[in-house]
Amino acid sequence: MGLFLFVAAVKGKKPLEIAASIKIYLDQIGFDTEIKSAEKWREEIKLKTNFDVIDPMALTAIFNLKNNFSAISFDNCPFQEIEVCKHVSNQLNTIVSLIEVYDSSTWYHRLFQNGNIIDIFCNNPEEFEGNEQTSKFEGNPSTLSEIFRINKLEIEQYMFQFTNENRVSNISRKISTSDDYSLENEWFFIDFWKKLGIDYPKSSPQFVLLHKIK
């Protein structure tokens, strides 16, 4: 099985207010959600001796990033990450950038502004959505350029879509020699995010949310 990953960046909001916003949404849809400091949670984990490998813990972690962003990492969560990001963007009146990686081969970028999805990109729509849907997932570099105040020509290079015709010749290509990942790499979105001014979280989170169905 390949990588399945869901991570979002929230602009201009602190980890605790993001955690509180997520809790409000999850309470509304029938989850019992507890916010804990990451330090306290780690101490509690050390005391546990049994871990359920088959049904792992549902956990949402909130990270403080540079450049006025915070990050949300969703792990084994029994709810729709898209709806959570829509809620956070709406309630906190801000920008949320959501990355979804499916089976290592396909990743999506959805951009929310004040609760509305204003841009969607997919790197592999022919395989994951079908040929007739490809144009719906091209993304708009002008939108990203305006929202993130970056060069349109630079970011559009990172919005590369694989097709049956171009796959072989581009699969190991890097957009820039300074990038860490080639186009086919499951972590290529990190280079894409860097162009938006967003760093992938590498340090420990500030807060975690634990979820249970009521």
mmCIF file of C-alpha atoms in Angstrom:
data_model
loop_
_atom_site.group_PDB
_atom_site.id
_atom_site.type_symbol
_atom_site.label_atom_id
_atom_site.label_comp_id
_atom_site.label_asym_id
_atom_site.label_seq_id
_atom_site.Cartn_x
_atom_site.Cartn_y
_atom_site.Cartn_z
ATOM 1 C CA MET A 1 0.000 0.000 0.000
ATOM 2 C CA GLY A 2 1.259 3.472 -0.877
ATOM 3 C CA LEU A 3 1.176 6.693 1.079
ATOM 4 C CA PHE A 4 -2.169 8.201 2.092
ATOM 5 C CA LEU A 5 -1.730 11.614 3.688
ATOM 6 C CA PHE A 6 -3.910 14.601 4.576
ATOM 7 C CA VAL A 7 -2.288 17.815 5.764
ATOM 8 C CA ALA A 8 -3.419 21.440 5.678
ATOM 9 C CA ALA A 9 -1.873 24.864 6.246
ATOM 10 C CA VAL A 10 -3.874 27.672 7.846
ATOM 11 C CA LYS A 11 -2.822 31.271 7.392
ATOM 12 C CA GLY A 12 -2.547 33.769 10.225
ATOM 13 C CA LYS A 13 -4.084 31.685 13.022
ATOM 14 C CA LYS A 14 -2.547 30.163 16.151
ATOM 15 C CA PRO A 15 -2.602 26.395 16.788
ATOM 16 C CA LEU A 16 -4.947 26.646 19.786
ATOM 17 C CA GLU A 17 -7.617 28.655 17.964
ATOM 18 C CA ILE A 18 -7.427 26.218 15.050
ATOM 19 C CA ALA A 19 -7.835 23.287 17.438
ATOM 20 C CA ALA A 20 -10.821 24.998 19.069
ATOM 21 C CA SER A 21 -12.433 25.601 15.668
ATOM 22 C CA ILE A 22 -11.992 21.951 14.664
ATOM 23 C CA LYS A 23 -13.510 20.822 17.958
ATOM 24 C CA ILE A 24 -16.592 22.978 17.367
ATOM 25 C CA TYR A 25 -17.173 21.351 13.984
ATOM 26 C CA LEU A 26 -16.609 17.800 15.219
ATOM 27 C CA ASP A 27 -18.898 18.329 18.209
ATOM 28 C CA GLN A 28 -21.613 19.371 15.763
ATOM 29 C CA ILE A 29 -21.323 16.184 13.684
ATOM 30 C CA GLY A 30 -21.307 13.757 16.601
ATOM 31 C CA PHE A 31 -17.726 13.335 17.768
ATOM 32 C CA ASP A 32 -16.387 13.577 21.295
ATOM 33 C CA THR A 33 -13.171 15.539 20.772
ATOM 34 C CA GLU A 34 -10.573 16.352 23.397
ATOM 35 C CA ILE A 35 -7.829 18.951 22.941
ATOM 36 C CA LYS A 36 -4.547 18.226 24.685
ATOM 37 C CA SER A 37 -1.154 19.850 24.667
ATOM 38 C CA ALA A 38 1.231 17.688 22.715
ATOM 39 C CA GLU A 39 3.541 17.498 25.719
ATOM 40 C CA LYS A 40 0.795 16.112 27.962
ATOM 41 C CA TRP A 41 -0.319 13.668 25.284
ATOM 42 C CA ARG A 42 3.222 12.339 24.806
ATOM 43 C CA GLU A 43 3.511 11.742 28.548
ATOM 44 C CA GLU A 44 0.249 9.779 28.529
ATOM 45 C CA ILE A 45 1.380 7.701 25.549
ATOM 46 C CA LYS A 46 4.523 6.670 27.418
ATOM 47 C CA LEU A 47 2.348 5.100 30.107
ATOM 48 C CA LYS A 48 0.352 2.979 27.660
ATOM 49 C CA THR A 49 1.475 -0.567 27.001
ATOM 50 C CA ASN A 50 -1.117 -1.701 24.453
ATOM 51 C CA PHE A 51 -1.614 -0.173 21.025
ATOM 52 C CA ASP A 52 -4.271 -1.206 18.535
ATOM 53 C CA VAL A 53 -2.467 -1.785 15.241
ATOM 54 C CA ILE A 54 -5.587 -2.912 13.375
ATOM 55 C CA ASP A 55 -7.689 0.068 14.485
ATOM 56 C CA PRO A 56 -5.171 2.851 15.244
ATOM 57 C CA MET A 57 -5.995 5.993 17.158
ATOM 58 C CA ALA A 58 -7.695 8.855 15.314
ATOM 59 C CA LEU A 59 -5.532 11.903 15.869
ATOM 60 C CA THR A 60 -5.388 15.445 14.558
ATOM 61 C CA ALA A 61 -2.200 17.370 15.288
ATOM 62 C CA ILE A 62 -1.697 21.147 15.075
ATOM 63 C CA PHE A 63 1.748 22.584 14.306
ATOM 64 C CA ASN A 64 3.151 26.093 14.408
ATOM 65 C CA LEU A 65 4.996 26.908 11.177
ATOM 66 C CA LYS A 66 7.048 29.827 9.915
ATOM 67 C CA ASN A 67 5.771 32.587 7.639
ATOM 68 C CA ASN A 68 2.519 33.122 9.558
ATOM 69 C CA PHE A 69 1.151 29.623 8.933
ATOM 70 C CA SER A 70 0.029 26.760 11.147
ATOM 71 C CA ALA A 71 -0.434 23.179 9.961
ATOM 72 C CA ILE A 72 -3.048 20.484 10.581
ATOM 73 C CA SER A 73 -2.128 16.813 10.194
ATOM 74 C CA PHE A 74 -5.009 14.331 9.990
ATOM 75 C CA ASP A 75 -4.214 10.724 10.970
ATOM 76 C CA ASN A 76 -6.780 7.909 10.684
ATOM 77 C CA CYS A 77 -9.574 10.439 11.098
ATOM 78 C CA PRO A 78 -13.158 9.125 10.629
ATOM 79 C CA PHE A 79 -14.465 12.327 9.068
ATOM 80 C CA GLN A 80 -14.055 14.369 5.901
ATOM 81 C CA GLU A 81 -10.904 16.479 6.002
ATOM 82 C CA ILE A 82 -12.303 18.697 3.250
ATOM 83 C CA GLU A 83 -15.289 19.626 5.411
ATOM 84 C CA VAL A 84 -13.050 20.378 8.404
ATOM 85 C CA CYS A 85 -10.898 22.708 6.299
ATOM 86 C CA LYS A 86 -13.978 24.406 4.893
ATOM 87 C CA HIS A 87 -15.276 25.001 8.425
ATOM 88 C CA VAL A 88 -11.939 26.326 9.748
ATOM 89 C CA SER A 89 -11.561 28.652 6.779
ATOM 90 C CA ASN A 90 -15.107 29.942 7.239
ATOM 91 C CA GLN A 91 -15.142 30.346 11.013
ATOM 92 C CA LEU A 92 -11.687 31.900 11.221
ATOM 93 C CA ASN A 93 -12.073 33.954 8.024
ATOM 94 C CA THR A 94 -8.824 32.814 6.529
ATOM 95 C CA ILE A 95 -6.984 30.849 3.861
ATOM 96 C CA VAL A 96 -6.567 27.068 4.176
ATOM 97 C CA SER A 97 -4.404 25.021 1.816
ATOM 98 C CA LEU A 98 -5.231 21.297 1.904
ATOM 99 C CA ILE A 99 -2.990 18.571 0.468
ATOM 100 C CA GLU A 100 -4.378 15.060 -0.078
ATOM 101 C CA VAL A 101 -2.087 12.211 -1.188
ATOM 102 C CA TYR A 102 -3.626 8.947 -2.417
ATOM 103 C CA ASP A 103 -1.656 5.710 -2.796
ATOM 104 C CA SER A 104 1.591 7.642 -3.422
ATOM 105 C CA SER A 105 0.682 8.319 -7.081
ATOM 106 C CA THR A 106 -1.847 11.141 -6.892
ATOM 107 C CA TRP A 107 -2.073 14.367 -4.914
ATOM 108 C CA TYR A 108 -4.635 17.136 -4.747
ATOM 109 C CA HIS A 109 -4.383 20.732 -3.624
ATOM 110 C CA ARG A 110 -7.589 22.457 -2.521
ATOM 111 C CA LEU A 111 -7.533 26.123 -1.570
ATOM 112 C CA PHE A 112 -10.225 27.532 0.724
ATOM 113 C CA GLN A 113 -10.939 31.197 1.347
ATOM 114 C CA ASN A 114 -13.494 32.153 3.986
ATOM 115 C CA GLY A 115 -15.217 28.782 3.655
ATOM 116 C CA ASN A 116 -15.257 28.601 -0.147
ATOM 117 C CA ILE A 117 -13.136 26.358 -2.363
ATOM 118 C CA ILE A 118 -11.503 28.768 -4.783
ATOM 119 C CA ASP A 119 -9.020 26.452 -6.498
ATOM 120 C CA ILE A 120 -8.495 22.706 -7.038
ATOM 121 C CA PHE A 121 -5.475 20.994 -8.601
ATOM 122 C CA CYS A 122 -4.695 17.315 -9.165
ATOM 123 C CA ASN A 123 -1.388 16.041 -10.550
ATOM 124 C CA ASN A 124 -2.791 12.782 -11.953
ATOM 125 C CA PRO A 125 -6.408 13.362 -13.023
ATOM 126 C CA GLU A 126 -6.472 10.992 -16.019
ATOM 127 C CA GLU A 127 -5.770 8.021 -13.783
ATOM 128 C CA PHE A 128 -7.750 9.112 -10.736
ATOM 129 C CA GLU A 129 -10.667 11.097 -12.194
ATOM 130 C CA GLY A 130 -10.952 9.993 -15.828
ATOM 131 C CA ASN A 131 -10.097 11.852 -19.026
ATOM 132 C CA GLU A 132 -13.386 13.731 -19.125
ATOM 133 C CA GLN A 133 -12.691 15.264 -15.693
ATOM 134 C CA THR A 134 -9.122 16.436 -16.317
ATOM 135 C CA SER A 135 -9.950 20.077 -17.005
ATOM 136 C CA LYS A 136 -11.744 20.418 -13.657
ATOM 137 C CA PHE A 137 -8.481 19.772 -11.805
ATOM 138 C CA GLU A 138 -6.032 21.957 -13.718
ATOM 139 C CA GLY A 139 -5.850 24.550 -10.981
ATOM 140 C CA ASN A 140 -5.423 28.276 -11.569
ATOM 141 C CA PRO A 141 -1.899 29.670 -11.103
ATOM 142 C CA SER A 142 -3.273 33.217 -11.300
ATOM 143 C CA THR A 143 -5.412 32.542 -8.217
ATOM 144 C CA LEU A 144 -2.449 31.142 -6.291
ATOM 145 C CA SER A 145 -0.259 34.017 -7.442
ATOM 146 C CA GLU A 146 -2.766 36.554 -6.142
ATOM 147 C CA ILE A 147 -3.538 34.842 -2.835
ATOM 148 C CA PHE A 148 0.047 33.978 -1.902
ATOM 149 C CA ARG A 149 1.674 36.969 -3.622
ATOM 150 C CA ILE A 150 4.070 34.887 -5.666
ATOM 151 C CA ASN A 151 5.228 34.762 -9.267
ATOM 152 C CA LYS A 152 2.578 33.135 -11.469
ATOM 153 C CA LEU A 153 5.140 31.743 -13.919
ATOM 154 C CA GLU A 154 6.990 29.981 -11.103
ATOM 155 C CA ILE A 155 4.011 28.330 -9.436
ATOM 156 C CA GLU A 156 2.398 27.144 -12.663
ATOM 157 C CA GLN A 157 5.457 24.970 -13.353
ATOM 158 C CA TYR A 158 4.649 23.039 -10.182
ATOM 159 C CA MET A 159 1.064 22.454 -11.309
ATOM 160 C CA PHE A 160 2.170 19.726 -13.706
ATOM 161 C CA GLN A 161 -0.367 17.076 -14.674
ATOM 162 C CA PHE A 162 0.662 13.614 -15.787
ATOM 163 C CA THR A 163 -0.961 12.193 -18.921
ATOM 164 C CA ASN A 164 -0.483 8.913 -20.771
ATOM 165 C CA GLU A 165 1.632 10.788 -23.304
ATOM 166 C CA ASN A 166 3.981 12.687 -20.990
ATOM 167 C CA ARG A 167 4.321 10.290 -18.049
ATOM 168 C CA VAL A 168 7.438 8.366 -19.054
ATOM 169 C CA SER A 169 9.456 11.411 -20.135
ATOM 170 C CA ASN A 170 8.664 13.417 -16.982
ATOM 171 C CA ILE A 171 8.408 10.864 -14.209
ATOM 172 C CA SER A 172 11.896 11.496 -12.782
ATOM 173 C CA ARG A 173 12.133 15.199 -13.668
ATOM 174 C CA LYS A 174 12.596 17.945 -11.107
ATOM 175 C CA ILE A 175 11.105 21.365 -11.774
ATOM 176 C CA SER A 176 14.168 23.078 -10.287
ATOM 177 C CA THR A 177 17.594 21.760 -9.380
ATOM 178 C CA SER A 178 17.045 23.230 -5.911
ATOM 179 C CA ASP A 179 13.946 21.057 -5.345
ATOM 180 C CA ASP A 180 14.066 18.038 -3.090
ATOM 181 C CA TYR A 181 11.697 15.819 -5.072
ATOM 182 C CA SER A 182 10.988 14.764 -8.640
ATOM 183 C CA LEU A 183 7.529 14.958 -10.179
ATOM 184 C CA GLU A 184 6.555 11.354 -9.530
ATOM 185 C CA ASN A 185 7.702 11.373 -5.899
ATOM 186 C CA GLU A 186 4.891 11.118 -3.359
ATOM 187 C CA TRP A 187 6.421 14.052 -1.455
ATOM 188 C CA PHE A 188 6.636 16.404 -4.441
ATOM 189 C CA PHE A 189 3.857 18.511 -2.923
ATOM 190 C CA ILE A 190 6.421 19.745 -0.369
ATOM 191 C CA ASP A 191 8.272 21.591 -3.144
ATOM 192 C CA PHE A 192 4.920 22.900 -4.400
ATOM 193 C CA TRP A 193 4.072 24.149 -0.893
ATOM 194 C CA LYS A 194 7.463 25.840 -0.582
ATOM 195 C CA LYS A 195 6.612 27.964 -3.598
ATOM 196 C CA LEU A 196 3.479 29.102 -1.752
ATOM 197 C CA GLY A 197 5.575 30.018 1.292
ATOM 198 C CA ILE A 198 4.432 26.995 3.318
ATOM 199 C CA ASP A 199 6.795 24.606 5.096
ATOM 200 C CA TYR A 200 5.839 20.997 5.740
ATOM 201 C CA PRO A 201 5.770 20.398 9.537
ATOM 202 C CA LYS A 202 8.945 18.712 10.747
ATOM 203 C CA SER A 203 8.904 19.527 14.452
ATOM 204 C CA SER A 204 6.568 18.314 17.198
ATOM 205 C CA PRO A 205 2.975 19.626 17.272
ATOM 206 C CA GLN A 206 1.698 22.130 19.808
ATOM 207 C CA PHE A 207 -1.694 20.475 20.294
ATOM 208 C CA VAL A 208 -3.451 17.225 19.438
ATOM 209 C CA LEU A 209 -7.138 16.398 19.164
ATOM 210 C CA LEU A 210 -8.353 12.912 20.052
ATOM 211 C CA HIS A 211 -11.612 11.775 18.463
ATOM 212 C CA LYS A 212 -14.301 9.331 19.500
ATOM 213 C CA ILE A 213 -17.809 8.877 18.181
ATOM 214 C CA LYS A 214 -20.319 9.903 20.863
#
